[in-house]
mmCIF file of C-alpha atoms and ligand atoms in Angstrom:
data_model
loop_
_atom_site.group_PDB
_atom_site.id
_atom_site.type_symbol
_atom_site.label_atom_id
_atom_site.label_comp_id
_atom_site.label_asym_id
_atom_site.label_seq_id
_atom_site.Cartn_x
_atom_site.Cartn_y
_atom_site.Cartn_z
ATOM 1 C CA UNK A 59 40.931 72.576 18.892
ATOM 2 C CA UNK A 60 39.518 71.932 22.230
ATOM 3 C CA UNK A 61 36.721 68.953 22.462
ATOM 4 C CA UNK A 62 34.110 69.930 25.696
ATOM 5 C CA UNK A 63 31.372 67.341 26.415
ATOM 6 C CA UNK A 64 27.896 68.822 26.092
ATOM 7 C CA UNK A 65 25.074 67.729 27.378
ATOM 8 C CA UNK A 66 22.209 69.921 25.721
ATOM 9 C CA UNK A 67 19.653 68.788 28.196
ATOM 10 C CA UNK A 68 15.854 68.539 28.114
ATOM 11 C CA UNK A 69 13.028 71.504 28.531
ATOM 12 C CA UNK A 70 14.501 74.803 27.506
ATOM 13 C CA UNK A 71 17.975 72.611 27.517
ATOM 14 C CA UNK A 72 18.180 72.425 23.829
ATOM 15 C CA UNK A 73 17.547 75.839 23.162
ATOM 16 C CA UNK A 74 19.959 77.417 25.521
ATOM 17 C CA UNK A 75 22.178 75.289 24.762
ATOM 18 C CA UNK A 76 21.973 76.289 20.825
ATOM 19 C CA UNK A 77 22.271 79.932 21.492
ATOM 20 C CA UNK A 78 25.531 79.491 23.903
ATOM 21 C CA UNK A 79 26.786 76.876 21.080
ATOM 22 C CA UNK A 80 26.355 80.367 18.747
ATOM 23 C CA UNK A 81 27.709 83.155 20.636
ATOM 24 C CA UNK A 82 30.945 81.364 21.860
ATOM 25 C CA UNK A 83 31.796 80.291 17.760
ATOM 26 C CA UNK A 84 30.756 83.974 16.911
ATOM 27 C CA UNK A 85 33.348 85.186 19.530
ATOM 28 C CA UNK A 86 35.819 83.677 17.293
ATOM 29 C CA UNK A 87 36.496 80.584 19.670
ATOM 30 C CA UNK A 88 36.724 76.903 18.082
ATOM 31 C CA UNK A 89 35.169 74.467 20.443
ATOM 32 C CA UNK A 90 34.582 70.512 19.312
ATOM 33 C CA UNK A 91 31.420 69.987 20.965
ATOM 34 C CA UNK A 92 30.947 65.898 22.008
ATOM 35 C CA UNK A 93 27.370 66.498 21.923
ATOM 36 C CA UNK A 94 25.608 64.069 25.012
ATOM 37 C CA UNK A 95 22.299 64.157 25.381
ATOM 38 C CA UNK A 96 20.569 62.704 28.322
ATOM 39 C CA UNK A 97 17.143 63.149 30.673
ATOM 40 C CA UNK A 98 13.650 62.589 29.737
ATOM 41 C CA UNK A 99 14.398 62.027 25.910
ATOM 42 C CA UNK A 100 16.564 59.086 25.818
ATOM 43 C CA UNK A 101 15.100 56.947 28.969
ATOM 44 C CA UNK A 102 12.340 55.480 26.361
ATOM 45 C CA UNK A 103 15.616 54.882 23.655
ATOM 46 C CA UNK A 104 18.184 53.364 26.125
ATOM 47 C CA UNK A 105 16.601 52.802 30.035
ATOM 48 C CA UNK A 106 18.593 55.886 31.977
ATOM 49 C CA UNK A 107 18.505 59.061 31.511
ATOM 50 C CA UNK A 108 22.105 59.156 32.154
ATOM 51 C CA UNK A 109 23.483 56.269 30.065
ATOM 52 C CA UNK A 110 26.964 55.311 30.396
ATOM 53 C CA UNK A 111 28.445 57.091 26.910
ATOM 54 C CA UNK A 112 27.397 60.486 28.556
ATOM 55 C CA UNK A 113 30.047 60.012 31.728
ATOM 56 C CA UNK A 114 32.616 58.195 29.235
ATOM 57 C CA UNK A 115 32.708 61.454 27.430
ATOM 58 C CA UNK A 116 33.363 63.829 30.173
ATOM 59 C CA UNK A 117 35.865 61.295 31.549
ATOM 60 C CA UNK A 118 37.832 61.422 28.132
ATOM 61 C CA UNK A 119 37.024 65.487 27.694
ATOM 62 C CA UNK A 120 37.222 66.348 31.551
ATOM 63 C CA UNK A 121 35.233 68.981 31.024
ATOM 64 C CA UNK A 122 31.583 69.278 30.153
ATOM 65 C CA UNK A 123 28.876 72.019 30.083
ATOM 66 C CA UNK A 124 25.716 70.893 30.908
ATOM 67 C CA UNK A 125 22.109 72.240 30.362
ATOM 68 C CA UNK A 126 19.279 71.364 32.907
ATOM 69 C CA UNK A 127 18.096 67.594 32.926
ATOM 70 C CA UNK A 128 14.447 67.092 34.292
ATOM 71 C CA UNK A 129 14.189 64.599 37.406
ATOM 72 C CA UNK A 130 11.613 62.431 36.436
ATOM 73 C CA UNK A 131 9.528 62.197 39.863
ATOM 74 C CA UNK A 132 8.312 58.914 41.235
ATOM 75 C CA UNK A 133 10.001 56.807 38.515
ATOM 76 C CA UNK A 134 12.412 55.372 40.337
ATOM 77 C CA UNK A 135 15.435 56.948 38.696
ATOM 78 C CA UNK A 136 18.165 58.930 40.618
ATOM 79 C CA UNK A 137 18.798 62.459 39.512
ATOM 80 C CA UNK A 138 21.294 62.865 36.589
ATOM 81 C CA UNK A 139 23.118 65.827 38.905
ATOM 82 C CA UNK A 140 23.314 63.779 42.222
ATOM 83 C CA UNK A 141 24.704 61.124 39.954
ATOM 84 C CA UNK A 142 27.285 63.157 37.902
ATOM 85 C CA UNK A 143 28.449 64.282 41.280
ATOM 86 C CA UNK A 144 29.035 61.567 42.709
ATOM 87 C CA UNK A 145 30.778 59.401 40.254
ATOM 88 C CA UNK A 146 32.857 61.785 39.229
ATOM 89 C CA UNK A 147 33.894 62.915 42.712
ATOM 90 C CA UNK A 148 33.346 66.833 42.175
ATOM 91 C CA UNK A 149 33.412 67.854 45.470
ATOM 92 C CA UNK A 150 33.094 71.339 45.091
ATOM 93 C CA UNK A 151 29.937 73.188 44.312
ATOM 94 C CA UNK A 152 31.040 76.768 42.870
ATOM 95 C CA UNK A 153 28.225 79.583 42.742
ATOM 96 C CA UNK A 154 29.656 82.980 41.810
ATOM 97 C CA UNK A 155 26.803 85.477 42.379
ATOM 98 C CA UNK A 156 27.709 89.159 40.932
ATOM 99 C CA UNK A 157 25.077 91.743 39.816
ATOM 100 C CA UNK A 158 24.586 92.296 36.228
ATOM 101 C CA UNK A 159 23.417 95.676 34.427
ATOM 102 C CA UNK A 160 20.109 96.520 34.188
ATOM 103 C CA UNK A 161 19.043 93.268 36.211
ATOM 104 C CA UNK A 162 16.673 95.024 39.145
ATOM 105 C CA UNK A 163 17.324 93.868 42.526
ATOM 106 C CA UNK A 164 17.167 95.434 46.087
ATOM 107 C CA UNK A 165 21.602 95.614 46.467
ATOM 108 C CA UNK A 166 24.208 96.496 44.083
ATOM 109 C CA UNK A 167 27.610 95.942 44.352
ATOM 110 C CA UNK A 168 27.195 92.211 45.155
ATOM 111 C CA UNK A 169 29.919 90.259 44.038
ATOM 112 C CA UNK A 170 30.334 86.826 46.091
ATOM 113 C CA UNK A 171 31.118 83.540 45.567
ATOM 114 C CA UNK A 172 29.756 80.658 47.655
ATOM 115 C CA UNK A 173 32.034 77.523 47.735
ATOM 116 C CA UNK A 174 29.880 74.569 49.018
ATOM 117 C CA UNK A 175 31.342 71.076 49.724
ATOM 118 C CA UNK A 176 29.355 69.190 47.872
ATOM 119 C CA UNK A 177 30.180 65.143 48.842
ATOM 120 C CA UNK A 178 29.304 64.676 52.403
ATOM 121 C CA UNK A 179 27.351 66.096 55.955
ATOM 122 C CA UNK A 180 23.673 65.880 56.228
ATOM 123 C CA UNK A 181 23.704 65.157 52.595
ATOM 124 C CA UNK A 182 25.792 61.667 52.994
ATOM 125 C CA UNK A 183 22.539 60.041 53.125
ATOM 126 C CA UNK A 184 22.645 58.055 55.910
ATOM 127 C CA UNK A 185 19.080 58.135 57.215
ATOM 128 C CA UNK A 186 17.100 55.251 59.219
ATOM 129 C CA UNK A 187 14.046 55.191 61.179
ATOM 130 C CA UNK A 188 15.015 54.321 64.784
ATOM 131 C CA UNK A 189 10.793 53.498 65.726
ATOM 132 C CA UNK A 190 7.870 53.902 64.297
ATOM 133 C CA UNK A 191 7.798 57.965 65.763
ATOM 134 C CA UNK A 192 11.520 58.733 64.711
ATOM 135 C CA UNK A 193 14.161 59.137 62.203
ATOM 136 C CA UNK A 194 17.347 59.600 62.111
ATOM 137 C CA UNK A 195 19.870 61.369 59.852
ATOM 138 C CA UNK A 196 23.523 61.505 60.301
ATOM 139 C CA UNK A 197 26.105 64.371 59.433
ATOM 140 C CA UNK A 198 29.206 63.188 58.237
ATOM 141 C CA UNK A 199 32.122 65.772 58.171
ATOM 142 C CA UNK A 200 35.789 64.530 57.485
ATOM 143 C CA UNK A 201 38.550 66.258 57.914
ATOM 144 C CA UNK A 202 39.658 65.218 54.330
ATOM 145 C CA UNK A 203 36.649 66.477 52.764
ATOM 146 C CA UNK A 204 36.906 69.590 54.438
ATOM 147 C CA UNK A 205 40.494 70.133 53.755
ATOM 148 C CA UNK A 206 39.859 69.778 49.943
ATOM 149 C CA UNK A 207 37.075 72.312 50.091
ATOM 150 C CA UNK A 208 38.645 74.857 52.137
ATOM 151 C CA UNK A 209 41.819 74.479 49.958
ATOM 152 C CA UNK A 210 39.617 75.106 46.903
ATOM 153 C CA UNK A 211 38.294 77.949 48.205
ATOM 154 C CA UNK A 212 41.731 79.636 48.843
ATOM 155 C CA UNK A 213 42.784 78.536 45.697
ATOM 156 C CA UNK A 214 39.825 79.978 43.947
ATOM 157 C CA UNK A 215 40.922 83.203 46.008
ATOM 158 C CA UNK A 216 43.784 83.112 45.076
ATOM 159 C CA UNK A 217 43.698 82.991 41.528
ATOM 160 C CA UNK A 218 40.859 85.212 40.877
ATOM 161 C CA UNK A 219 42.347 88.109 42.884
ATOM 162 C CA UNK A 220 39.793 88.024 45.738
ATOM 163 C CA UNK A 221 40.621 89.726 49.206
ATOM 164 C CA UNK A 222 39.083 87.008 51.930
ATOM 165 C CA UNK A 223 37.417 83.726 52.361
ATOM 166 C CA UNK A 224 34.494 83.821 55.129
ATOM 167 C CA UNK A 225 33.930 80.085 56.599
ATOM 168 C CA UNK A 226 30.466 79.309 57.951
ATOM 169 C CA UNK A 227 29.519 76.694 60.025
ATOM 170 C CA UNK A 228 26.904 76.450 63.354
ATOM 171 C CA UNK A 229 29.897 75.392 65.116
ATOM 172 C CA UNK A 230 29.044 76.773 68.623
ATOM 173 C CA UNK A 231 25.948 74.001 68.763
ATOM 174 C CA UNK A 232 27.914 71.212 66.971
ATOM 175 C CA UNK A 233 31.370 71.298 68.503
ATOM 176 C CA UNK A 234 32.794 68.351 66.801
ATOM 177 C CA UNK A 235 31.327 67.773 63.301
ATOM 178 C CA UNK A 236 31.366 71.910 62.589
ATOM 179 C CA UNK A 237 33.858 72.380 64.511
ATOM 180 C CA UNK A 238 35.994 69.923 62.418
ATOM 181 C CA UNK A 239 35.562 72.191 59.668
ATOM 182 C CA UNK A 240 36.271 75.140 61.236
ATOM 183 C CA UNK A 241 39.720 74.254 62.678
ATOM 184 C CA UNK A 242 40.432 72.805 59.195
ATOM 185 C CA UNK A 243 39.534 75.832 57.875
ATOM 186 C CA UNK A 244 42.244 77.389 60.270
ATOM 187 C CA UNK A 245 44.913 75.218 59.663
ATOM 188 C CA UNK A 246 44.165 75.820 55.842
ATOM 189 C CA UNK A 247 44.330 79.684 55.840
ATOM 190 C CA UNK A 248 47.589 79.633 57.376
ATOM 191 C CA UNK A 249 48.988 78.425 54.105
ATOM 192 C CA UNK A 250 47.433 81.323 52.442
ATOM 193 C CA UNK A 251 48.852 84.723 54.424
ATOM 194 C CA UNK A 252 47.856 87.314 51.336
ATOM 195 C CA UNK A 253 44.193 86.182 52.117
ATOM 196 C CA UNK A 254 41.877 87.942 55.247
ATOM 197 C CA UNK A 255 39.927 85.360 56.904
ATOM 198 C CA UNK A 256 36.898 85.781 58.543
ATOM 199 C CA UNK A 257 34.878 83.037 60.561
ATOM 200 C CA UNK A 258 31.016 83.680 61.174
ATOM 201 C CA UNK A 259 27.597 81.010 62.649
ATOM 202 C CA UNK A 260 25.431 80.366 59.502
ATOM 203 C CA UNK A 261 22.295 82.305 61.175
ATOM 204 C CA UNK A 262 24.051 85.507 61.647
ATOM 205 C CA UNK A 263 25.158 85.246 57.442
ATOM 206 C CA UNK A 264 21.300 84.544 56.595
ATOM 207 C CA UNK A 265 20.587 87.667 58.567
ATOM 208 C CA UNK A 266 23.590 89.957 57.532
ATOM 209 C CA UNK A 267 23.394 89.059 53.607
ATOM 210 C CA UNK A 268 19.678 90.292 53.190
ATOM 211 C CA UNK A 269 20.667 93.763 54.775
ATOM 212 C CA UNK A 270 24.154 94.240 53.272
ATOM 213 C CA UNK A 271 25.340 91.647 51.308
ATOM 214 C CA UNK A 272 27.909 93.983 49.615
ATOM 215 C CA UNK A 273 30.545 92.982 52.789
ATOM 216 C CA UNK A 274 31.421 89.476 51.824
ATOM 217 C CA UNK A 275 33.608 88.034 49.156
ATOM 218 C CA UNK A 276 34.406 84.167 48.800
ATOM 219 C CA UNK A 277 32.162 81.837 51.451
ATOM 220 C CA UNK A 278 32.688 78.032 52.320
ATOM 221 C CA UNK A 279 29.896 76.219 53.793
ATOM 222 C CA UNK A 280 29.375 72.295 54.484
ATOM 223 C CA UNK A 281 26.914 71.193 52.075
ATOM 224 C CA UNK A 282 23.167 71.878 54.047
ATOM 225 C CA UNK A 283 24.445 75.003 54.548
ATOM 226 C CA UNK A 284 26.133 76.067 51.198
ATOM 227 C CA UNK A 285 22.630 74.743 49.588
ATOM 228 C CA UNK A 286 20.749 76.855 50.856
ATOM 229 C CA UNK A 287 22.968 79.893 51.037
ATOM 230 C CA UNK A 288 23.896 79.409 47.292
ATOM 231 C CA UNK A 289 20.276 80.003 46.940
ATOM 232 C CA UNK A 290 19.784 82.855 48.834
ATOM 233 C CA UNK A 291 22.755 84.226 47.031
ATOM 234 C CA UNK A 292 21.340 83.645 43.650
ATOM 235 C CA UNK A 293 17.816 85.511 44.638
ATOM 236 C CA UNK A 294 20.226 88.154 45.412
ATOM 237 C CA UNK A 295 21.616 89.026 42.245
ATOM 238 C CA UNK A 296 18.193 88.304 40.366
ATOM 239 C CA UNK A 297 17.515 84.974 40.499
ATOM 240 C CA UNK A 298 17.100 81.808 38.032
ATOM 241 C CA UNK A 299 18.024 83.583 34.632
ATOM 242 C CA UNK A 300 21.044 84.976 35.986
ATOM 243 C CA UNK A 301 22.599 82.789 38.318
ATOM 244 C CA UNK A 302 25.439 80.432 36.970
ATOM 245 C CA UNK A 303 27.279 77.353 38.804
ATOM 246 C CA UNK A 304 29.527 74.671 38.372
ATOM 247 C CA UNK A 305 30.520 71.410 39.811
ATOM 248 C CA UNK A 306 34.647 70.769 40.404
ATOM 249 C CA UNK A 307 36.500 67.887 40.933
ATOM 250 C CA UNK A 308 40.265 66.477 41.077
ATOM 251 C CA UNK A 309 39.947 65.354 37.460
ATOM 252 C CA UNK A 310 36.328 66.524 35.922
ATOM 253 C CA UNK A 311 34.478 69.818 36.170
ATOM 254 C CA UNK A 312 30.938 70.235 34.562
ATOM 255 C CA UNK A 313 29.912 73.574 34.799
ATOM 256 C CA UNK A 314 25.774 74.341 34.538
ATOM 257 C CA UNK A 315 23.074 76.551 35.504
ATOM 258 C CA UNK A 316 21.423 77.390 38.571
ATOM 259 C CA UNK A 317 17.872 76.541 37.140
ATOM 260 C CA UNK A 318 15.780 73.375 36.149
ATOM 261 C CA UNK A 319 14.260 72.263 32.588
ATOM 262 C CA UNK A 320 11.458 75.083 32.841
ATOM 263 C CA UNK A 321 9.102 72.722 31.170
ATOM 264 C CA UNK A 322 6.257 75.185 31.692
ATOM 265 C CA UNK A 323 8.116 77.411 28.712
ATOM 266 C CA UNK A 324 9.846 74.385 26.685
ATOM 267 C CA UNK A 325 9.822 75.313 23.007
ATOM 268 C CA UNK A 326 8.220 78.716 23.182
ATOM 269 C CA UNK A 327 11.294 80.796 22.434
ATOM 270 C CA UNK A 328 11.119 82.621 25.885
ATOM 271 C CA UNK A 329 14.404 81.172 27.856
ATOM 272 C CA UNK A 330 17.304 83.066 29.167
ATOM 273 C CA UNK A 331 20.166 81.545 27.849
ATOM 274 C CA UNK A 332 22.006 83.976 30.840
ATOM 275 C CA UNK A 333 22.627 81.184 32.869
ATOM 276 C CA UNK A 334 24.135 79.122 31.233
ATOM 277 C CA UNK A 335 26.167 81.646 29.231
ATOM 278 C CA UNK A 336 27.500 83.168 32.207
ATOM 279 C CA UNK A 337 28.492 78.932 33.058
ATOM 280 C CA UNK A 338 29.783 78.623 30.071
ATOM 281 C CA UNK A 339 32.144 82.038 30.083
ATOM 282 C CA UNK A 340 33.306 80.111 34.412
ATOM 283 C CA UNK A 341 34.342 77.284 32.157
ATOM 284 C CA UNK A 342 36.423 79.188 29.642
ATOM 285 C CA UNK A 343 38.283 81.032 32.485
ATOM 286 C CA UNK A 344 38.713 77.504 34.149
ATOM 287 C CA UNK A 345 40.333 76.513 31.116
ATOM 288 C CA UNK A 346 42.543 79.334 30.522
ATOM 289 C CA UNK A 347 40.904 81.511 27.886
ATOM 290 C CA UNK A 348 40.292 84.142 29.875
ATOM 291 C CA UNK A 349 40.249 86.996 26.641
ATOM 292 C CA UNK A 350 37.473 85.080 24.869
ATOM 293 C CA UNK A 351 35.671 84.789 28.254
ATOM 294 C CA UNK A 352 36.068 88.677 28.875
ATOM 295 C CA UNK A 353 34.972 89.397 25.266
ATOM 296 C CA UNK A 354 31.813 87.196 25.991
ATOM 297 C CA UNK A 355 30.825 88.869 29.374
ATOM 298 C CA UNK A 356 31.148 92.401 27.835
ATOM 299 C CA UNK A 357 29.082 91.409 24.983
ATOM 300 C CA UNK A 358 26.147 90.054 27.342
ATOM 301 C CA UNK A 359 26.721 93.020 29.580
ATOM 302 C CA UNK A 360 26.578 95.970 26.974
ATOM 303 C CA UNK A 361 23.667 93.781 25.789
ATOM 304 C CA UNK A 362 21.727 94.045 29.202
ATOM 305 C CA UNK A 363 22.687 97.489 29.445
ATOM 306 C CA UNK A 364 21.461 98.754 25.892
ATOM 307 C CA UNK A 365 18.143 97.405 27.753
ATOM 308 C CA UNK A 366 17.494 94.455 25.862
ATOM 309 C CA UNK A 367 16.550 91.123 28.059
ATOM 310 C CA UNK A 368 14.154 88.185 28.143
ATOM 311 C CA UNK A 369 11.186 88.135 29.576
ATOM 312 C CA UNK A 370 11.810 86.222 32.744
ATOM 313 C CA UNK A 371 13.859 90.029 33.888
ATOM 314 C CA UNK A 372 11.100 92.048 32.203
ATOM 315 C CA UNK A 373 12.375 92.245 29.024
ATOM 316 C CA UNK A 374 10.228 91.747 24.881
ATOM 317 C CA UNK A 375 13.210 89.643 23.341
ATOM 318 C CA UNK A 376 13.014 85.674 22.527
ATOM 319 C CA UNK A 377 15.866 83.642 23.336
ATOM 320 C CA UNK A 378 16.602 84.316 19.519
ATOM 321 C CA UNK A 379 16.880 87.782 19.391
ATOM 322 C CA UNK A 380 18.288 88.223 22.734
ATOM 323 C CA UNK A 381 21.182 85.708 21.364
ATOM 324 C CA UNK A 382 21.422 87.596 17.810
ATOM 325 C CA UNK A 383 21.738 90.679 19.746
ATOM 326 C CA UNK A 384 24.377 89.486 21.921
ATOM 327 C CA UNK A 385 26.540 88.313 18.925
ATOM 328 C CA UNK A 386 26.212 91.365 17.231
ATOM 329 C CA UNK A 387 27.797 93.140 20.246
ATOM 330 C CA UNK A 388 30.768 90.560 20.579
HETATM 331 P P1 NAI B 452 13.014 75.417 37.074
HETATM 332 O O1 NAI B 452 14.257 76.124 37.432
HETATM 333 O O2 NAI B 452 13.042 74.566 35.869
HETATM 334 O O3 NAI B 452 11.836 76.500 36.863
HETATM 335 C C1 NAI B 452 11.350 77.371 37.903
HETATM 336 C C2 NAI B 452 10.705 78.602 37.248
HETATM 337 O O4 NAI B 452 11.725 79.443 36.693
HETATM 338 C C3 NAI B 452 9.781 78.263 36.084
HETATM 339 O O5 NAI B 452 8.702 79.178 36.087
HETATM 340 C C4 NAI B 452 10.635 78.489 34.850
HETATM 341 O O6 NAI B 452 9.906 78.845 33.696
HETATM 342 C C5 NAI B 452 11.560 79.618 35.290
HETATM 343 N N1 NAI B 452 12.887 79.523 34.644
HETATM 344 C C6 NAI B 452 13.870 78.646 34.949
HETATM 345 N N2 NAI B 452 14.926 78.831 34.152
HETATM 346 C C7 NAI B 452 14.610 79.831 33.316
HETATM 347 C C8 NAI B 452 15.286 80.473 32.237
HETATM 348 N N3 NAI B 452 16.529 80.141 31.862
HETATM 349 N N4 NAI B 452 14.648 81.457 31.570
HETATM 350 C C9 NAI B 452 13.410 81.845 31.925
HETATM 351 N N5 NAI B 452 12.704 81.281 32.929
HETATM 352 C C10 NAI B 452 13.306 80.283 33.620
HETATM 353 O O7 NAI B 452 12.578 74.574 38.363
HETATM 354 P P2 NAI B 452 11.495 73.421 38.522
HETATM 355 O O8 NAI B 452 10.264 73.766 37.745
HETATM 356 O O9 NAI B 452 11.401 73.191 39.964
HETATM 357 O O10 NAI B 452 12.174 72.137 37.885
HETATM 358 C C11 NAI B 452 11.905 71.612 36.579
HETATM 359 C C12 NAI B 452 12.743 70.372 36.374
HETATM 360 O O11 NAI B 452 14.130 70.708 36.342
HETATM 361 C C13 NAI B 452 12.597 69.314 37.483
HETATM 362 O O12 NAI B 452 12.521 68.048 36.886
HETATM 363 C C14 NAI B 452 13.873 69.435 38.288
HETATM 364 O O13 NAI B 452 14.208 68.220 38.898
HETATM 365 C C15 NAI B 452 14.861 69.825 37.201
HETATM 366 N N6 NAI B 452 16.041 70.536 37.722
HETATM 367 C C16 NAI B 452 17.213 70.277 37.095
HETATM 368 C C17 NAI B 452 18.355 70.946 37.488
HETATM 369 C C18 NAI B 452 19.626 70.647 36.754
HETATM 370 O O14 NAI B 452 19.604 69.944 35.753
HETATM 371 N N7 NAI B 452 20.745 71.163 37.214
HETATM 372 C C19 NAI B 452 18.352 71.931 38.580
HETATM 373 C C20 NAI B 452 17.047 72.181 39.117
HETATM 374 C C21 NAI B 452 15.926 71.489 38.704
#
């Protein structure tokens, strides 16, 4: 049997997290769950809310879901998901974005997935103030970095049978950081001859993916850019409740939600446990079991369809019954 680290969270973490925990052992899948937990709850009992036992499980497990961890503002502490990130080097921010039945929103058809580099440019954080009236913030871009991302991209396009990878950069204004990861991005594709490539400025995307977003398949953006596409991307298919994500790395890959702690619903019985199901059925495929992660899907799909949702996407059922009802359709 397979041992996953989970860490179950805070806000509606625990509760979403209990209702994936059910469906995937109703689908007929053993998992050993290393239950973690971490954020708000355990800063009083051990002084972090990511204490040291949480990344010493997903370092012996590799792999970890995760539900949303609240950032406690003004308190000093650095956010559990910067942190994972960066100490356990997953460089790759993955955000498929695909319709799903029944889920109302202006385009159909969309099916893309945004591959953001998650480790360096704008968001290196090298910042100083240069006077009293200005700042300054530097964008790193490496050809190293960019090399890994653009390979995981055409790797990821590869393997899930996807027809072309779109890079996006603002490389006509910045010639040498941008345009470092554009002619990366060149020398990369040529490796990969069954994939189209396509090369387009990060203002004409914005523009082309809120009138027909249907046209593009797998995107890779520097990080400022792939944040806020992945975002734009996510209001495209329906938003919070829907939209799934994952962080990849060499060696670890935690794979999480799109949304926050929702502490304004905490407890109530009202969270979409979408999200993170549809993160949780990324990280099956990621780990091979692709047939209980296509049983899964069609369950939560014939689910939507038979017109049964939460009420974040208009919907009467609690997380409960929304989870009963997708287990009895597995
Ligand atoms: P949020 O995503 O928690 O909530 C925004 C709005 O969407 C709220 O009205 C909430 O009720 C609703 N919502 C979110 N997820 C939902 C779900 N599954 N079902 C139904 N409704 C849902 O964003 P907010 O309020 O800005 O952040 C709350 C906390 O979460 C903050 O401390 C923030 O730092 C943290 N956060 C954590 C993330 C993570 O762990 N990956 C990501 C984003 C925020």
């Amino acid at each position: 049997m397979r041992t996953i680290t989970l860490i179950n969270g805070d806000g509606i973490g625990p509760e979403i997290s209990d209702s994936v925990v059910k469906i995937i052992k109703a689908s007929g899948l053993e998992i050993d769950w290393d239950i973690q937990t971490a954020g708000t709850d355990v800063i009083e009992t051990e002084g972090s809310p990511l204490p040291k036992r949480v990344l010493e499980s997903i370092k012996r497990n590799k792999i970890a879901l995760k539900a949303p961890v609240t950032t406690p503002i003004g308190k000093g502490f650095r956010s559990v998901n910067v942190q994972l990130r960066k100490e356990l080097d997953l460089y790759a921010n993955l955000r498929p974005c695909k319709n799903l039945p029944n889920v109302k929103t202006k385009f159909e058809n969309v099916d893309i997935v945004v591959v953001r580099e998650n480790t360096e440019d704008l968001y290196a954080g090298i910042e100083h103030q240069v006077d009293e009236n200005t700042a300054e913030s530097i964008k790193i871009i490496t050809k190293s970095a960019s090399e890994r991302i653009v390979k995981f991209a055409f790797d990821y396009a590869v393997s899930n049978n996807r027809k072309e990878v779109c890079v996006v950069t603002k490389a006509n204004i910045m010639k040498l950081s941008d345009g470092l990861f554009l002619n990366t991005f060149r020398d990369v594709s040529n490796k990969y001859p069954q994939i189209k490539t396509r090369e387009i400025l990060v203002d004409n995307l914005c523009m082309q993916l809120v009138q027909n977003p249907e046209q593009f398949d797998v995107l890779v953006l520097p990080n400022l850019y792939g944040d806020i596409v992945s975002d734009l991307c996510a209001g495209l298919i329906g938003g919070l409740g829907v939209a799934r994500g994952a962080n990849i790395g060499k060696d670890y890959a935690v794979f999480e939600p799109v949304h926050g702690s929702a502490p304004d619903i905490k407890g109530q019985n009202k969270a979409n446990p979408s999200a993170l199901l549809l993160s949780a059925i990324e990280m099956l495929h990621y780990i091979g079991e692709h047939s209980f992660a296509d049983k899964i899907e069609k369950a939560l799909y014939k689910t939507l369809e038979q017109g049964f949702c939460t009420a974040d996407l208009g919907g009467s059922c609690g997380t409960k019954e929304f989870t009963d009802k997708i287990i009895s359709n597995l």
